[in-house]
Short mmCIF file of N, CA and C in Angstrom, two decimals:
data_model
loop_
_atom_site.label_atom_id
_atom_site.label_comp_id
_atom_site.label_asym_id
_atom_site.label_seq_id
_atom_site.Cartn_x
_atom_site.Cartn_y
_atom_site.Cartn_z
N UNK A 761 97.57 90.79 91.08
CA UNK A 761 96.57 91.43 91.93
C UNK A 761 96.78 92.94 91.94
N UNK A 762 97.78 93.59 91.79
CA UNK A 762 98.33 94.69 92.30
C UNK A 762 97.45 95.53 90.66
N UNK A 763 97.85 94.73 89.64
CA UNK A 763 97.53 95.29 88.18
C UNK A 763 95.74 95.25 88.24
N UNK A 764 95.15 94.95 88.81
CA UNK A 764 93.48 94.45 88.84
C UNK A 764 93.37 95.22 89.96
N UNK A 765 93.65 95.99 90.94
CA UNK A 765 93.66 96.76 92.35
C UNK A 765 94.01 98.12 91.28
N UNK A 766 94.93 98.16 90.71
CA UNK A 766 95.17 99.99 90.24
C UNK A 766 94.29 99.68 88.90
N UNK A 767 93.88 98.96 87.60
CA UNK A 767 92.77 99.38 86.91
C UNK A 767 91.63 99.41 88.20
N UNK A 768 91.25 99.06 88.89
CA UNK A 768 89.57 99.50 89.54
C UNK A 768 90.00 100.83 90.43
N UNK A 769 91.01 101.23 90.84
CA UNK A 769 91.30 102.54 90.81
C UNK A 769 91.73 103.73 90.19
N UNK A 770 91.12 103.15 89.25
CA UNK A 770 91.68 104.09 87.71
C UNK A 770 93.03 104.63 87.69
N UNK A 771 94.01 104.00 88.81
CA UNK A 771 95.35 104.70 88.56
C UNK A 771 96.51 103.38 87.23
N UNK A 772 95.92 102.76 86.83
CA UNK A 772 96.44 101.77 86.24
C UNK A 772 97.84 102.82 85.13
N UNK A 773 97.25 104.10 84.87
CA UNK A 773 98.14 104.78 83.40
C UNK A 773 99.33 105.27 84.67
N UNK A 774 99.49 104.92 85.78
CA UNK A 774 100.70 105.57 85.92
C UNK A 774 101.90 104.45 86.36
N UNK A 775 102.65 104.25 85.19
CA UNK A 775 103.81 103.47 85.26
C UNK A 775 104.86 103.38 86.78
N UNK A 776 104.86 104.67 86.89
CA UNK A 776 105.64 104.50 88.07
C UNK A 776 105.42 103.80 89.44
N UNK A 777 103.94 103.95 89.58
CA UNK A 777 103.19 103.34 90.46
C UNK A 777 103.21 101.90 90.80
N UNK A 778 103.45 100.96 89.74
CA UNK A 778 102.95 99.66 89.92
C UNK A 778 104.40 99.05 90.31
N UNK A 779 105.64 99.39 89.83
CA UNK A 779 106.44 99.63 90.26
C UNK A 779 107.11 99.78 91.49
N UNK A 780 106.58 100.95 92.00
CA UNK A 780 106.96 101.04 93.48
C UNK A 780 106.12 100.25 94.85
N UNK A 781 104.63 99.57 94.41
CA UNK A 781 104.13 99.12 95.30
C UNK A 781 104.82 97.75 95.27
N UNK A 782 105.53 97.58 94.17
CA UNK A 782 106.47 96.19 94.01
C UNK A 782 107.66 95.89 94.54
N UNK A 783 108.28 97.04 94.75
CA UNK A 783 109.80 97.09 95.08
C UNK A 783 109.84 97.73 96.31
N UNK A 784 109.10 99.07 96.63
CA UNK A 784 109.34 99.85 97.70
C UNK A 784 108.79 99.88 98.92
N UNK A 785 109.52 99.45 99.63
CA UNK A 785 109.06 99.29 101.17
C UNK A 785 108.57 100.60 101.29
N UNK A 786 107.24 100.55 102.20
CA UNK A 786 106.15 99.24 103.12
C UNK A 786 105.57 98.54 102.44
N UNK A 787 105.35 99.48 100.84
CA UNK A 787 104.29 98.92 100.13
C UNK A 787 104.54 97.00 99.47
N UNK A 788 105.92 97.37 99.23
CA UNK A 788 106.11 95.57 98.74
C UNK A 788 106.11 94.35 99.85
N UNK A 789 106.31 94.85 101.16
CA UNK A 789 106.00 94.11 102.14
C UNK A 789 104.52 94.17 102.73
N UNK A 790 103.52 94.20 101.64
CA UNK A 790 102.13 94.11 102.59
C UNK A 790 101.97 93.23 101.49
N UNK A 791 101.36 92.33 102.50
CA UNK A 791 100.20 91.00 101.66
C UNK A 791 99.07 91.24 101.36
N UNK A 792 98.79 91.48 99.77
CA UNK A 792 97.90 92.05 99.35
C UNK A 792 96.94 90.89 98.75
N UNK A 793 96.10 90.49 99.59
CA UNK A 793 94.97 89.51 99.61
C UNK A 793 94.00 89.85 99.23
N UNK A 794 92.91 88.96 98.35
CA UNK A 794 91.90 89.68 97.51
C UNK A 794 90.87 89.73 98.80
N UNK A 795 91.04 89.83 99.84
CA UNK A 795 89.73 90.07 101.17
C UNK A 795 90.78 91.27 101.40
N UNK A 796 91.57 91.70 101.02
CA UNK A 796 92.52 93.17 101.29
C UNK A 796 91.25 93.72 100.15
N UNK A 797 92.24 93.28 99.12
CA UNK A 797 91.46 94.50 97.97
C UNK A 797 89.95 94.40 97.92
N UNK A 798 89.45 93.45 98.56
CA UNK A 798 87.98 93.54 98.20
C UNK A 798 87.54 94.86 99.64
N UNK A 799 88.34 95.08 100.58
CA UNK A 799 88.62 95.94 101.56
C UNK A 799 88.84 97.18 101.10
N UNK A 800 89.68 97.28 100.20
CA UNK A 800 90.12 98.44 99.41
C UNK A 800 89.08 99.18 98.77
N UNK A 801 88.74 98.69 97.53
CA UNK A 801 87.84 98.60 96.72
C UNK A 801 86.22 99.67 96.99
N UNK A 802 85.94 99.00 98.40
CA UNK A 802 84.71 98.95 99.02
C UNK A 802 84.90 100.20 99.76
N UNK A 803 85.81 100.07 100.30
CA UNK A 803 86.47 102.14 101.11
C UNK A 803 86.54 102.86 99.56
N UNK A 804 87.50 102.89 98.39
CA UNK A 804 87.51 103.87 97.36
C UNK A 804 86.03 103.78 97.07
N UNK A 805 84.81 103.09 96.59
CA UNK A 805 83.94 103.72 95.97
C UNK A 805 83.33 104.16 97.02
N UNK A 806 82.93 104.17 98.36
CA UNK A 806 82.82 105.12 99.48
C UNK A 806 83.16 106.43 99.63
N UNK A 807 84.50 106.62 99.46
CA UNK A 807 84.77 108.03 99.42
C UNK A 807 84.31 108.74 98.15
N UNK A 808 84.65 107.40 97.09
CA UNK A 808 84.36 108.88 95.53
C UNK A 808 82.04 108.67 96.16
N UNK A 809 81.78 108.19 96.63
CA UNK A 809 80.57 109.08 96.52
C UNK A 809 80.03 109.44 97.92
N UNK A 810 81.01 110.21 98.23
CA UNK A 810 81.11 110.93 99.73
C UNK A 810 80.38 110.09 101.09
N UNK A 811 80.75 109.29 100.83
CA UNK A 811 80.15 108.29 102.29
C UNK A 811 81.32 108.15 102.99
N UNK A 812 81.02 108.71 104.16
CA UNK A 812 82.29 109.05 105.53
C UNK A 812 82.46 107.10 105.55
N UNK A 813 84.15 107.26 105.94
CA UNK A 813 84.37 105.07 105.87
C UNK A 813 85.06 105.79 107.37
N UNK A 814 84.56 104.59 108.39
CA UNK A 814 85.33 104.63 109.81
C UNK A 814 85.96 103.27 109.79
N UNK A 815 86.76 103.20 110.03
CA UNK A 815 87.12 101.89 110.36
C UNK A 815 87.74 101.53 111.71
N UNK A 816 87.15 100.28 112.26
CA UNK A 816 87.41 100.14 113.32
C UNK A 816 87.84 98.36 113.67
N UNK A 817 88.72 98.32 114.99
CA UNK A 817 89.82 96.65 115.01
C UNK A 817 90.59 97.06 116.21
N UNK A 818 90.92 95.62 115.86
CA UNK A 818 91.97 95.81 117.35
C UNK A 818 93.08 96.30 116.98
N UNK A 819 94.14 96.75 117.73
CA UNK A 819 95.42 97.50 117.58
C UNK A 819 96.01 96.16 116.84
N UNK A 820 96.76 96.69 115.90
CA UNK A 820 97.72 95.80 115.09
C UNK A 820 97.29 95.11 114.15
N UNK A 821 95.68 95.09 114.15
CA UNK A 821 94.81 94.14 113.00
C UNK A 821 95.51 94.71 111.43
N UNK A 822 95.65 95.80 110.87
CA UNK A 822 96.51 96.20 109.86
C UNK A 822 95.58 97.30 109.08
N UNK A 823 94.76 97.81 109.81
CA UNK A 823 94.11 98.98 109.49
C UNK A 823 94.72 100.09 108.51
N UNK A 824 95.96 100.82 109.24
CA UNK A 824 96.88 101.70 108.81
C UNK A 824 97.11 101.40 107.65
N UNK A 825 97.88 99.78 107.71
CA UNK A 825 98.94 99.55 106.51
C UNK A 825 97.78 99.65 105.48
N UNK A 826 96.58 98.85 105.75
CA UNK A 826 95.57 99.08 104.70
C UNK A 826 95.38 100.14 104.05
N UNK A 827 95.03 101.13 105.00
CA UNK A 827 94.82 102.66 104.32
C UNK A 827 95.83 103.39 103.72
N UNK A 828 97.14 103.30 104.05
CA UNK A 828 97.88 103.14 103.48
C UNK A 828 98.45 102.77 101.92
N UNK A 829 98.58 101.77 101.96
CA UNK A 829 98.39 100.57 100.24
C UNK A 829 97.48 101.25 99.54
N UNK A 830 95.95 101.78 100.30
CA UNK A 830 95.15 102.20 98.93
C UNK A 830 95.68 103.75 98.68
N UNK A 831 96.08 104.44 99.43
CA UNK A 831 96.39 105.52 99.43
C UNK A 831 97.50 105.40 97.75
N UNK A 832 98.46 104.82 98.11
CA UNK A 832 99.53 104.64 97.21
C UNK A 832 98.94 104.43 96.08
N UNK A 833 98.50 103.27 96.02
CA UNK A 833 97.58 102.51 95.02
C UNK A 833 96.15 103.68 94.11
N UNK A 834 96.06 104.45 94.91
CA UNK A 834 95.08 105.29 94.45
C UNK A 834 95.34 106.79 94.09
N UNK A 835 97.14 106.68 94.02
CA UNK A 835 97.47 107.86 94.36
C UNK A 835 97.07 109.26 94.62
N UNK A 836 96.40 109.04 95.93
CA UNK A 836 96.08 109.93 96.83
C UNK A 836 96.46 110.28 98.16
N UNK A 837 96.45 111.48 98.75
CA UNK A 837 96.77 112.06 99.89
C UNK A 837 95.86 111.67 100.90
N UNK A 838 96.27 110.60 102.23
CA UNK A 838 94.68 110.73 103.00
C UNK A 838 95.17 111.87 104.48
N UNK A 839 94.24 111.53 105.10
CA UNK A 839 93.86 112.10 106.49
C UNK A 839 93.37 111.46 107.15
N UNK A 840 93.71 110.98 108.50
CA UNK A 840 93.04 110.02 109.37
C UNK A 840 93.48 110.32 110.84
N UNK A 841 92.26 110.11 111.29
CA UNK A 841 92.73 110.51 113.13
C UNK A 841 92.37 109.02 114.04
N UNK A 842 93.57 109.20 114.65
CA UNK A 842 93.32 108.55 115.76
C UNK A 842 92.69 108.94 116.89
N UNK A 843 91.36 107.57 116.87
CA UNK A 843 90.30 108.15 118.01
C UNK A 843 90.97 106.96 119.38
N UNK A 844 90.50 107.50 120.30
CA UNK A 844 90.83 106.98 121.70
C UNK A 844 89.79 107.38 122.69
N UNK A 845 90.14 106.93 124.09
CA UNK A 845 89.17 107.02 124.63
C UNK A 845 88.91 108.73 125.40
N UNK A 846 90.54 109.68 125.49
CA UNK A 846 90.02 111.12 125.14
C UNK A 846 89.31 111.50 123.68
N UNK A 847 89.10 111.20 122.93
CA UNK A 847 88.94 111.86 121.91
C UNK A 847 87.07 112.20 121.75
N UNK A 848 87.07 113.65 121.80
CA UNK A 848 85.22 113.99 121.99
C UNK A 848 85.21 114.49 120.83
N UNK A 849 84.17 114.96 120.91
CA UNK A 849 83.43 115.48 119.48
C UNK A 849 83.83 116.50 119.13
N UNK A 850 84.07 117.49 120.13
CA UNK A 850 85.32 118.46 119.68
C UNK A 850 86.27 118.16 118.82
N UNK A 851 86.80 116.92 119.05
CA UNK A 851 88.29 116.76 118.44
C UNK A 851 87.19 116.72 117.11
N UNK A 852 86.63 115.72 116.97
CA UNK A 852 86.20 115.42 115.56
C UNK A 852 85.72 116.45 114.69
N UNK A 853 85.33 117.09 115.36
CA UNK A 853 84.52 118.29 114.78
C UNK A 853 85.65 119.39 114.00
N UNK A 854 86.86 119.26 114.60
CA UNK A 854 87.85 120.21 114.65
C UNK A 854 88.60 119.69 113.68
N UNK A 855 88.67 118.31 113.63
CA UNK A 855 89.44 117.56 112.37
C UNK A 855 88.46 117.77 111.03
N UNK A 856 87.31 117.41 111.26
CA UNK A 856 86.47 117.36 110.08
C UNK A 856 86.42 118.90 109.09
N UNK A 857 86.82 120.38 109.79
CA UNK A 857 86.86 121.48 109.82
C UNK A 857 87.70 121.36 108.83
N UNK A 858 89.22 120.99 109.34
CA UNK A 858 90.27 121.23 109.17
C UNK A 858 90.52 120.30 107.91
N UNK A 859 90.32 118.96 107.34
CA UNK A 859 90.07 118.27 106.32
C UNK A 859 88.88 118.87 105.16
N UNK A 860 87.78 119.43 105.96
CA UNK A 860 87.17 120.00 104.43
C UNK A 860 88.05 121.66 104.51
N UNK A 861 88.70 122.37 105.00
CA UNK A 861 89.05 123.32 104.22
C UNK A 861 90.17 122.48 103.47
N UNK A 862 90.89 121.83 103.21
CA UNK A 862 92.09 121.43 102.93
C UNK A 862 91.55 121.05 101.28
N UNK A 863 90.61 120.09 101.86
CA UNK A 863 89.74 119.73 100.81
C UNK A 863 89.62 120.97 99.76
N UNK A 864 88.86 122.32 100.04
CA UNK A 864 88.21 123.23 99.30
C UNK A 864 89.43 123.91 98.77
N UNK A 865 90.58 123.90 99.71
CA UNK A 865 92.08 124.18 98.81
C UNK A 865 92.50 124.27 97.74
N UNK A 866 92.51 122.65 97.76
CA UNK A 866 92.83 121.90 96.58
C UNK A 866 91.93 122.03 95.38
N UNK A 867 90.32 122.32 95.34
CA UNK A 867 89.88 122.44 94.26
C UNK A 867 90.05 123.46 93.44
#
């Protein structure tokens, strides 16, 4: 599964990768279920064609670890905020700021 999860994330050419989601804790301790990767999958082609992904569950459902795994798996850097019941549009507005300059950084 792990080899069919990094070819559809085009990270399949990096050896080191498949590797460490195998051996290296957190990543070898997540159960990577094809209703995971079909989870996965469905968030990466979201972002590559700029469609904002929210995700939302109850505390502990495995959100994180999810975003997480693809992160690794996709080897990429994410950003994610925790919303609550302070959290206004300010905050968001202020994160979203602060993620696209980071963004324009890097290019």
């Amino acid at each position: 599964k792990i080899e069919l999860l990094l070819k559809i994330l085009g990270s399949f050419n990096i050896p080191a990768l498949f590797e460490q989601l195998l051996s290296m804790a957190p990543y070898s301790d997540y159960a990577l279920t094809f209703d995971n990767m079909l989870k996965m999958i469905a968030i990466f082609f979201r972002i590559k064609a700029d469609i904002p992904v929210i995700l939302m569950g109850e505390t502990g459902c495995g959100k994180t670890c999810l975003l997480n795994y693809l992160a690794k798996a996709a080897n990429k850097e994410i950003e994610r905020a925790d919303v609550h019941g302070g959290f206004t549009y300010v905050h968001i507005k202020q994160k979203m700021n602060e993620w696209m300059q980071k963004a324009n950084d890097m290019k």
